[in-house]
Tab-separated table of C-alpha atoms and ligand atoms in Angstrom:
chain	number	residue	atom	x	y	z
A	24	MET	CA	46.027	93.316	87.341
A	25	THR	CA	47.066	90.826	84.779
A	26	ASN	CA	46.317	90.852	81.123
A	27	LEU	CA	47.158	87.182	80.593
A	28	ALA	CA	43.615	86.361	79.512
A	29	ALA	CA	43.546	88.956	76.772
A	30	PRO	CA	44.715	87.556	73.435
A	31	SER	CA	47.649	89.391	71.931
A	32	SER	CA	46.749	91.511	68.955
A	33	SER	CA	48.554	89.140	66.586
A	34	SER	CA	46.710	86.054	67.817
A	35	GLN	CA	43.450	88.012	67.635
A	36	ALA	CA	44.248	88.914	64.032
A	37	LEU	CA	44.967	85.262	63.288
A	38	ASN	CA	41.671	84.234	64.858
A	39	ASP	CA	39.778	86.755	62.766
A	40	LEU	CA	41.536	85.639	59.627
A	41	ASN	CA	40.835	81.999	60.363
A	42	GLU	CA	37.202	82.761	61.143
A	43	THR	CA	36.771	84.433	57.751
A	44	GLU	CA	38.468	81.519	56.021
A	45	ARG	CA	36.347	79.007	57.931
A	46	LYS	CA	33.183	80.746	56.770
A	47	ARG	CA	34.400	80.623	53.194
A	48	ILE	CA	35.298	76.934	53.441
A	49	LEU	CA	31.957	76.015	55.003
A	50	ALA	CA	30.035	78.009	52.375
A	51	LYS	CA	31.893	76.191	49.615
A	52	SER	CA	31.362	72.866	51.312
A	53	ALA	CA	27.598	73.524	51.354
A	54	LEU	CA	27.621	73.634	47.545
A	55	PHE	CA	28.522	69.953	47.580
A	56	ALA	CA	25.967	68.942	50.207
A	57	PRO	CA	24.665	65.374	50.218
A	58	PRO	CA	21.002	64.749	49.361
A	59	THR	CA	18.547	64.703	52.292
A	60	ALA	CA	18.545	61.404	54.135
A	61	MET	CA	15.058	60.394	53.076
A	62	THR	CA	13.617	57.442	51.154
A	63	GLU	CA	11.478	57.928	48.044
A	64	ASP	CA	8.352	57.156	50.063
A	65	GLY	CA	9.227	59.980	52.458
A	66	ARG	CA	10.661	58.031	55.391
A	67	ARG	CA	13.444	59.704	57.295
A	68	ASP	CA	16.742	57.932	57.935
A	69	LEU	CA	17.508	57.941	61.650
A	70	VAL	CA	21.185	57.153	61.158
A	71	GLY	CA	23.321	60.282	61.162
A	72	LEU	CA	20.990	62.368	63.343
A	73	SER	CA	22.449	63.876	66.488
A	74	ARG	CA	20.738	62.905	69.739
A	75	GLU	CA	18.914	66.244	69.779
A	76	GLU	CA	17.707	65.744	66.221
A	77	LEU	CA	16.572	62.226	67.041
A	78	GLU	CA	14.553	63.573	69.972
A	79	ALA	CA	13.042	66.220	67.704
A	80	VAL	CA	11.885	63.791	64.990
A	81	LEU	CA	10.393	61.486	67.608
A	82	THR	CA	8.574	64.399	69.243
A	83	ASP	CA	7.273	65.354	65.782
A	84	ILE	CA	5.411	62.051	65.570
A	85	GLY	CA	3.993	62.544	69.063
A	86	GLU	CA	6.490	60.498	71.088
A	87	LYS	CA	8.218	61.483	74.305
A	88	PRO	CA	11.849	62.627	74.001
A	89	PHE	CA	13.067	59.786	76.283
A	90	ARG	CA	12.355	57.357	73.444
A	91	ALA	CA	15.441	58.752	71.715
A	92	LYS	CA	17.696	57.087	74.265
A	93	GLN	CA	16.047	53.726	73.637
A	94	VAL	CA	16.155	53.992	69.853
A	95	TRP	CA	19.759	55.249	69.962
A	96	HIS	CA	20.756	52.176	71.948
A	97	TRP	CA	19.172	49.854	69.388
A	98	ILE	CA	20.725	51.619	66.416
A	99	TYR	CA	24.252	52.211	67.673
A	100	HIS	CA	24.786	49.733	70.455
A	101	GLN	CA	22.864	46.739	69.139
A	102	GLY	CA	23.299	47.525	65.449
A	103	VAL	CA	19.680	46.701	64.683
A	104	THR	CA	18.227	48.031	61.415
A	105	ASP	CA	14.727	46.607	61.729
A	106	PHE	CA	12.304	48.292	64.150
A	107	SER	CA	10.497	44.994	64.737
A	108	LYS	CA	13.669	43.651	66.368
A	109	MET	CA	13.762	46.464	68.945
A	110	SER	CA	12.329	44.223	71.604
A	111	THR	CA	12.047	46.764	74.430
A	112	ILE	CA	9.706	48.827	72.283
A	113	ALA	CA	6.010	47.849	72.177
A	114	LYS	CA	4.625	46.520	68.909
A	115	PRO	CA	2.369	49.510	68.092
A	116	LEU	CA	5.290	51.902	68.436
A	117	GLN	CA	7.525	49.605	66.390
A	118	ASN	CA	4.925	49.831	63.624
A	119	LYS	CA	4.678	53.584	63.927
A	120	LEU	CA	8.461	53.923	63.695
A	121	THR	CA	8.514	51.723	60.582
A	122	GLU	CA	5.872	53.953	59.026
A	123	HIS	CA	7.937	57.104	59.455
A	124	PHE	CA	11.560	56.074	59.600
A	125	ILE	CA	14.298	53.761	58.425
A	126	VAL	CA	17.662	52.765	59.866
A	127	SER	CA	19.875	52.658	56.815
A	128	ARG	CA	23.097	51.125	55.673
A	129	PRO	CA	24.862	51.888	52.427
A	130	SER	CA	24.443	48.961	50.050
A	131	VAL	CA	27.474	46.861	49.196
A	132	THR	CA	28.431	47.050	45.508
A	133	THR	CA	31.556	44.948	45.951
A	134	GLU	CA	33.405	43.428	48.868
A	135	GLN	CA	36.883	42.018	48.267
A	136	THR	CA	39.272	40.413	50.717
A	137	SER	CA	42.985	40.574	49.979
A	138	LYS	CA	45.525	37.792	50.501
A	139	ASP	CA	46.710	39.745	53.555
A	140	ASN	CA	43.107	39.900	54.884
A	141	THR	CA	42.601	43.565	54.117
A	142	ARG	CA	38.965	43.937	53.106
A	143	LYS	CA	37.783	46.605	50.696
A	144	PHE	CA	34.164	47.637	50.350
A	145	LEU	CA	32.632	49.687	47.630
A	146	PHE	CA	29.491	51.146	49.153
A	147	ARG	CA	26.602	52.658	47.235
A	148	PHE	CA	24.449	55.393	48.687
A	149	ARG	CA	20.806	56.235	48.033
A	150	ASP	CA	21.534	58.507	45.049
A	151	GLY	CA	23.779	55.914	43.406
A	152	GLN	CA	27.074	57.598	44.361
A	153	GLU	CA	29.761	55.304	45.663
A	154	ALA	CA	32.738	55.444	47.998
A	155	GLU	CA	35.325	53.026	49.273
A	156	THR	CA	36.040	51.840	52.783
A	157	VAL	CA	38.886	49.546	53.788
A	158	TYR	CA	39.359	47.391	56.870
A	159	ILE	CA	43.055	46.854	57.614
A	160	PRO	CA	43.561	44.156	60.244
A	161	ASP	CA	46.534	44.356	62.562
A	162	ARG	CA	49.089	41.709	61.620
A	163	GLN	CA	49.615	40.535	65.182
A	164	GLU	CA	46.402	41.110	67.035
A	165	ASP	CA	42.692	40.687	66.562
A	166	ARG	CA	41.973	44.318	65.901
A	167	GLY	CA	42.296	46.740	63.046
A	168	ALA	CA	41.597	50.085	61.458
A	169	VAL	CA	38.664	51.047	59.312
A	170	CYS	CA	39.695	53.573	56.695
A	171	ILE	CA	36.701	55.761	55.907
A	172	SER	CA	35.952	58.098	53.005
A	173	SER	CA	34.625	61.592	53.604
A	174	GLN	CA	33.842	62.731	50.064
A	175	VAL	CA	33.126	61.250	46.648
A	176	GLY	CA	36.238	62.442	44.823
A	177	CYS	CA	38.452	65.291	46.033
A	178	THR	CA	39.010	68.907	45.000
A	179	LEU	CA	42.666	68.934	45.855
A	180	SER	CA	44.572	67.127	43.068
A	181	CYS	CA	47.757	66.148	44.906
A	182	THR	CA	49.937	64.943	42.067
A	183	PHE	CA	50.790	61.504	43.523
A	184	CYS	CA	47.228	60.618	44.526
A	185	HIS	CA	44.876	58.560	42.414
A	186	THR	CA	41.793	59.881	44.231
A	187	GLY	CA	42.885	63.384	43.294
A	188	THR	CA	42.291	62.558	39.623
A	189	GLN	CA	38.587	62.111	40.325
A	190	LYS	CA	36.952	65.496	40.671
A	191	LEU	CA	34.764	66.195	43.658
A	192	VAL	CA	31.237	64.894	43.116
A	193	ARG	CA	29.836	65.650	46.547
A	194	ASN	CA	30.367	65.497	50.266
A	195	LEU	CA	29.220	62.454	52.157
A	196	GLY	CA	26.533	63.007	54.782
A	197	ALA	CA	26.899	62.062	58.435
A	198	ALA	CA	24.702	58.982	57.845
A	199	GLU	CA	26.965	57.880	55.009
A	200	ILE	CA	30.129	58.391	57.048
A	201	VAL	CA	28.881	56.521	60.136
A	202	GLY	CA	27.193	54.091	57.757
A	203	GLN	CA	30.539	52.977	56.316
A	204	PHE	CA	31.745	51.982	59.757
A	205	MET	CA	28.467	50.280	60.677
A	206	ALA	CA	28.287	48.369	57.410
A	207	ALA	CA	31.896	47.209	57.867
A	208	ARG	CA	30.909	46.027	61.350
A	209	ASP	CA	27.950	44.169	59.813
A	210	SER	CA	30.390	42.345	57.577
A	211	TYR	CA	32.358	41.130	60.616
A	212	LYS	CA	29.182	40.662	62.695
A	213	GLU	CA	30.639	42.900	65.402
A	214	TRP	CA	27.392	43.759	67.164
A	215	PRO	CA	26.458	44.657	69.829
A	216	SER	CA	29.171	47.306	70.256
A	217	PRO	CA	31.878	45.996	72.603
A	218	LYS	CA	31.869	47.922	75.875
A	219	GLY	CA	34.714	49.380	77.932
A	220	GLU	CA	37.928	47.403	77.663
A	221	THR	CA	36.375	44.496	75.720
A	222	PRO	CA	38.571	43.955	72.667
A	223	ARG	CA	37.212	45.148	69.356
A	224	LEU	CA	37.985	43.803	65.929
A	225	LEU	CA	37.164	47.093	64.206
A	226	SER	CA	39.028	49.033	66.849
A	227	THR	CA	40.053	52.300	65.215
A	228	ILE	CA	38.828	54.721	62.592
A	229	VAL	CA	41.155	56.529	60.253
A	230	LEU	CA	39.663	59.248	58.082
A	231	MET	CA	42.122	58.507	55.314
A	232	GLY	CA	39.908	57.277	52.501
A	233	MET	CA	38.681	59.320	49.574
A	234	GLY	CA	38.368	63.056	50.075
A	235	GLU	CA	39.581	65.812	52.356
A	236	PRO	CA	37.704	65.476	55.665
A	237	LEU	CA	38.292	69.090	56.693
A	238	TYR	CA	36.520	70.247	53.516
A	239	ASN	CA	33.458	68.378	54.767
A	240	TYR	CA	33.902	69.277	58.380
A	241	GLU	CA	30.270	69.551	59.544
A	242	ASN	CA	29.301	66.071	58.359
A	243	VAL	CA	32.538	64.495	59.521
A	244	ALA	CA	32.238	66.108	62.959
A	245	LYS	CA	28.641	65.026	63.358
A	246	ALA	CA	29.526	61.473	62.362
A	247	MET	CA	32.478	61.319	64.757
A	248	LYS	CA	30.362	62.642	67.640
A	249	ILE	CA	27.907	59.810	66.978
A	250	VAL	CA	30.690	57.233	66.868
A	251	MET	CA	32.146	58.526	70.152
A	252	ASP	CA	28.826	58.647	72.036
A	253	GLY	CA	29.218	56.454	75.116
A	254	GLU	CA	25.756	54.894	74.810
A	255	GLY	CA	26.257	53.683	71.285
A	256	ILE	CA	29.351	52.678	69.344
A	257	ALA	CA	31.417	54.339	72.083
A	258	LEU	CA	34.740	54.559	70.315
A	259	SER	CA	37.250	56.659	72.238
A	260	ARG	CA	38.564	59.833	70.593
A	261	ARG	CA	42.010	58.316	71.005
A	262	ARG	CA	41.012	55.651	68.518
A	263	ILE	CA	40.072	58.071	65.762
A	264	THR	CA	42.554	59.782	63.465
A	265	LEU	CA	41.691	62.447	60.950
A	266	SER	CA	44.127	62.944	58.100
A	267	THR	CA	44.326	66.291	56.379
A	268	SER	CA	46.414	67.712	53.600
A	269	GLY	CA	46.557	70.881	55.706
A	270	VAL	CA	43.303	72.870	55.848
A	271	VAL	CA	44.727	75.112	58.552
A	272	PRO	CA	41.650	77.102	59.684
A	273	MET	CA	39.603	73.941	60.156
A	274	MET	CA	42.358	72.230	62.141
A	275	ASP	CA	41.733	74.656	64.985
A	276	ARG	CA	38.041	73.903	65.023
A	277	CYS	CA	38.637	70.163	64.839
A	278	GLY	CA	40.966	70.434	67.836
A	279	ASP	CA	38.501	72.475	69.884
A	280	GLU	CA	35.415	70.414	69.134
A	281	LEU	CA	36.556	66.857	68.568
A	282	ALA	CA	40.130	66.604	69.878
A	283	ILE	CA	40.615	63.406	67.896
A	284	ASN	CA	44.083	62.420	66.698
A	285	LEU	CA	45.500	64.338	63.803
A	286	ALA	CA	47.575	63.159	60.875
A	287	ILE	CA	49.138	65.656	58.512
A	288	SER	CA	49.889	64.728	54.921
A	289	LEU	CA	53.149	66.651	54.800
A	290	HIS	CA	55.068	64.931	51.970
A	291	ALA	CA	57.522	67.787	51.342
A	292	VAL	CA	59.659	70.035	53.522
A	293	THR	CA	60.025	73.065	51.271
A	294	ASN	CA	57.204	75.289	50.079
A	295	GLU	CA	58.587	75.111	46.586
A	296	LEU	CA	58.090	71.351	46.333
A	297	ARG	CA	54.957	71.167	48.470
A	298	ASP	CA	53.288	73.867	46.337
A	299	GLU	CA	53.755	71.509	43.454
A	300	ILE	CA	52.796	68.116	44.870
A	301	VAL	CA	50.215	69.212	47.479
A	302	PRO	CA	48.710	72.267	45.760
A	303	LEU	CA	46.787	73.291	48.899
A	304	ASN	CA	50.190	74.419	50.200
A	305	ARG	CA	49.895	77.536	48.035
A	306	LYS	CA	47.056	78.608	50.292
A	307	TYR	CA	48.387	77.353	53.630
A	308	PRO	CA	52.179	77.141	53.459
A	309	ILE	CA	54.344	74.946	55.649
A	310	GLU	CA	54.999	77.596	58.346
A	311	GLU	CA	51.248	78.114	58.889
A	312	LEU	CA	50.639	74.390	58.876
A	313	MET	CA	53.297	73.745	61.501
A	314	ALA	CA	52.001	76.620	63.637
A	315	ALA	CA	48.514	75.056	63.513
A	316	CYS	CA	50.015	71.722	64.599
A	317	ARG	CA	51.643	73.433	67.566
A	318	ARG	CA	48.262	74.887	68.521
A	319	TYR	CA	46.471	71.563	68.200
A	320	PRO	CA	45.223	70.717	71.699
A	321	ALA	CA	45.469	66.963	71.451
A	322	ALA	CA	49.211	67.141	70.897
A	323	SER	CA	50.895	65.705	73.960
A	324	ASN	CA	53.355	62.949	74.571
A	325	SER	CA	50.682	60.320	74.763
A	326	ARG	CA	48.856	61.641	71.704
A	327	ARG	CA	51.352	62.528	69.074
A	328	ILE	CA	50.558	64.181	65.772
A	329	THR	CA	51.341	61.877	62.879
A	330	PHE	CA	53.183	63.293	59.900
A	331	GLU	CA	52.605	61.271	56.768
A	332	TYR	CA	55.411	61.396	54.290
A	333	ILE	CA	55.129	59.675	50.943
A	334	MET	CA	58.519	58.578	49.665
A	335	LEU	CA	59.015	59.626	46.032
A	336	ARG	CA	62.249	58.534	44.417
A	337	GLY	CA	64.615	61.436	43.745
A	338	ILE	CA	61.940	63.989	44.618
A	339	ASN	CA	61.640	64.295	48.400
A	340	ASP	CA	63.761	61.460	49.792
A	341	SER	CA	67.266	62.900	50.320
A	342	ASP	CA	69.193	63.049	53.612
A	343	ALA	CA	68.770	66.821	53.558
A	344	ASP	CA	64.992	66.385	53.294
A	345	ALA	CA	65.022	64.074	56.314
A	346	ARG	CA	67.056	66.560	58.346
A	347	GLU	CA	64.744	69.424	57.393
A	348	LEU	CA	61.761	67.297	58.365
A	349	VAL	CA	63.267	66.789	61.803
A	350	ARG	CA	63.838	70.519	62.103
A	351	LEU	CA	60.235	71.297	61.156
A	352	ILE	CA	58.656	68.988	63.706
A	353	ARG	CA	61.022	69.852	66.542
A	354	GLY	CA	59.049	70.582	69.691
A	355	ILE	CA	55.880	68.880	68.470
A	356	PRO	CA	55.000	65.506	70.022
A	357	ALA	CA	55.141	63.694	66.717
A	358	LYS	CA	55.715	60.531	64.822
A	359	VAL	CA	56.458	60.173	61.144
A	360	ASN	CA	54.792	57.583	58.947
A	361	LEU	CA	56.887	56.895	55.900
A	362	ILE	CA	54.635	55.727	53.087
A	363	PRO	CA	56.242	54.044	50.086
A	364	PHE	CA	54.596	55.534	47.000
A	365	ASN	CA	52.000	53.221	45.482
A	366	PRO	CA	52.317	53.544	41.734
A	367	TRP	CA	49.186	53.773	39.615
A	368	PRO	CA	48.781	53.836	35.836
A	369	GLY	CA	49.352	57.331	34.501
A	370	SER	CA	51.577	58.541	37.322
A	371	ASP	CA	55.230	59.415	36.633
A	372	PHE	CA	56.480	59.048	40.223
A	373	LYS	CA	58.527	56.092	41.381
A	374	PRO	CA	58.796	54.693	44.884
A	375	SER	CA	62.044	55.325	46.776
A	376	THR	CA	64.464	52.422	46.990
A	377	LYS	CA	64.540	50.246	50.098
A	378	GLU	CA	67.974	51.611	51.027
A	379	ARG	CA	66.750	55.213	50.742
A	380	LEU	CA	63.716	54.447	52.868
A	381	ALA	CA	65.879	52.862	55.538
A	382	ARG	CA	68.385	55.719	55.580
A	383	PHE	CA	65.655	58.372	55.678
A	384	ALA	CA	63.932	56.556	58.553
A	385	GLN	CA	67.235	56.282	60.425
A	386	ILE	CA	67.850	60.045	60.340
A	387	ILE	CA	64.418	60.656	61.829
A	388	MET	CA	64.853	57.955	64.461
A	389	ASP	CA	68.289	59.300	65.401
A	390	ALA	CA	66.542	62.578	66.198
A	391	GLY	CA	64.309	60.719	68.650
A	392	TYR	CA	61.129	60.274	66.624
A	393	SER	CA	59.475	57.043	65.691
A	394	ALA	CA	59.453	56.580	61.914
A	395	PRO	CA	57.737	53.363	60.872
A	396	ILE	CA	57.713	52.477	57.195
A	397	ARG	CA	54.117	51.753	56.233
A	398	MET	CA	53.987	48.560	54.259
A	399	PRO	CA	51.298	48.726	51.603
A	400	ARG	CA	48.325	46.527	52.388
A	401	GLY	CA	45.743	45.008	50.116
A	402	ARG	CA	47.806	45.644	47.023
A	403	ASP	CA	46.121	42.872	45.059
A	404	ILE	CA	42.724	44.523	45.504
A	405	LEU	CA	43.920	48.131	44.965
A	406	ALA	CA	43.112	49.006	48.550
A	407	ALA	CA	46.385	50.732	49.344
A	408	CYS	CA	46.781	54.451	50.045
A	409	GLY	CA	45.941	56.744	47.193
A	410	GLN	CA	44.449	53.972	45.123
A	411	LEU	CA	40.943	54.405	46.400
A	412	LYS	CA	39.202	55.449	43.302
A	413	THR	CA	35.863	54.052	42.384
A	414	GLN	CA	36.786	51.094	40.259
A	415	SER	CA	33.189	50.483	39.236
A	416	GLU	CA	33.157	53.815	37.431
A	417	LYS	CA	36.091	52.676	35.354
A	418	LEU	CA	34.378	49.387	34.754
A	419	ARG	CA	31.176	51.046	33.576
A	420	ARG	CA	33.181	53.201	31.172
A	421	THR	CA	34.958	50.134	29.791
A	422	ILE	CA	31.737	48.245	29.296
A	423	ALA	CA	30.048	51.253	27.690
A	424	LYS	CA	32.940	51.538	25.226
A	425	ASN	CA	33.040	47.873	24.393
A	426	PRO	CA	30.291	45.752	25.915
A	427	ASP	CA	32.128	42.490	25.191
A	428	ASP	CA	35.462	43.531	26.701
A	429	LYS	CA	35.492	42.618	30.388
A	430	SER	CA	39.277	42.720	30.618
A	431	GLU	CA	39.211	45.247	33.451
A	432	ILE	CA	36.882	43.230	35.633
B	25	SAH	N1	42.790	64.022	51.932
B	25	SAH	C1	43.328	63.623	53.167
B	25	SAH	C2	42.826	62.269	53.560
B	25	SAH	C3	43.185	61.171	52.596
B	25	SAH	S1	44.471	60.302	53.313
B	25	SAH	C4	44.841	63.672	53.115
B	25	SAH	O1	45.386	63.820	52.040
B	25	SAH	O2	45.457	63.596	54.170
B	25	SAH	C5	45.210	59.497	52.046
B	25	SAH	C6	46.681	59.326	52.388
B	25	SAH	O3	47.272	58.537	51.367
B	25	SAH	C7	47.391	60.662	52.391
B	25	SAH	O4	48.423	60.724	53.304
B	25	SAH	C8	47.933	60.672	51.002
B	25	SAH	O5	48.943	61.585	50.876
B	25	SAH	C9	48.353	59.233	50.828
B	25	SAH	N2	48.510	58.882	49.417
B	25	SAH	C10	47.879	59.416	48.363
B	25	SAH	N3	48.299	58.854	47.207
B	25	SAH	C11	49.223	57.926	47.543
B	25	SAH	C12	49.999	56.989	46.794
B	25	SAH	N4	49.901	56.907	45.472
B	25	SAH	N5	50.846	56.184	47.468
B	25	SAH	C13	50.922	56.252	48.819
B	25	SAH	N6	50.210	57.109	49.568
B	25	SAH	C14	49.360	57.939	48.956
B	26	SF4	FE1	42.701	64.676	48.120
B	26	SF4	FE2	44.198	63.669	50.112
B	26	SF4	FE3	44.371	62.650	47.625
B	26	SF4	FE4	45.360	65.076	48.160
B	26	SF4	S1	46.059	63.109	49.024
B	26	SF4	S2	44.094	64.522	46.369
B	26	SF4	S3	43.882	65.847	49.641
B	26	SF4	S4	42.587	62.588	48.950
């Protein structure tokens, strides 16, 4: 007899604890739920529904479930938003679909392209809330990453992050999360979805925009399952990275269900400092975070966990910090992204010097890890990390205060 299959009592206790925490997180997340995906005249948005849900709404209007496959193809493979363009569907059914449903996109409030070709979108959703999405093209090749927001605002108030100064308004729905990617693809006219090995311009998704994706797990997971579906957008899980400030109990679930790449916003190597600059650390300290990384199933040599480390002058950028970082990640297939701090008005932090950055990177590389220094992109349009905060809100406030002063435009 072997008892290998039975979990040890300590791992069982951890599971139970995490399960309780997960329930609490999901209950809290529900308080910030997005509005139902419905137009004022009662038409249901088909974007953001799972395949099963799509079948169900089609059955509700008297159609056969197989229609879901056809409609799915038009929405996610062809990128069509108008039922009358779904040419394999007969006219009467096209009309019926138009009567009951829509295929939505968020509307574009602003679209700016930086000198370095980074493109920032401010998207507006049906209830008027807005969120930012950024396309960051690769410098060498015709491909790039779409940085997607998961919430309007953020509850977590990391001290170096501009988004953290905007309190959480609400979670984004699955339609709004997928919608950001689809609307960005509209802008580059990248439809139909490239298949198999065909190169893609919008080739990866990074959940690194506004918000904490693991505090809106259900909607994020649903959206990513849609994006990965092989008969639609068909993006491989290897091309999706979720960044978290360390919501430990949800990391396990994300690993089990989605197995997409993980990025951890580490930023400090002692609990004392991390408690201060990433306040979530008080709940899930570094040891628990690293243990969750070790459990993460996608971690293997080909799929390393990324540790993001923002370089703050005189705060977290010493040689000793670098050595401790190496010690913490030992044994985890990992790479470290060093992010020079992007200053924003009102923040007291300063970016580390170039020499410090180079030295810090060298210590990590000497230990055998890759440690690229992330050059800020789209600086001229405030598209860089941590600067994604709805500019239009600021603008509206300025105009309300002084209607003639457009200095912030
Ligand atoms: N909430 C998640 C996802 C947002 S990712 C998370 O924190 O991981 C946003 C990334 O930009 C994070 O790594 C964050 O730490 C980093 N960031 C925030 N403010 C920044 C700033 N001012 N300069 C550089 N990077 C910043
Ligand atoms: Fe929220 Fe991430 Fe910004 Fe922290 S760094 S405030 S978790 S968006």
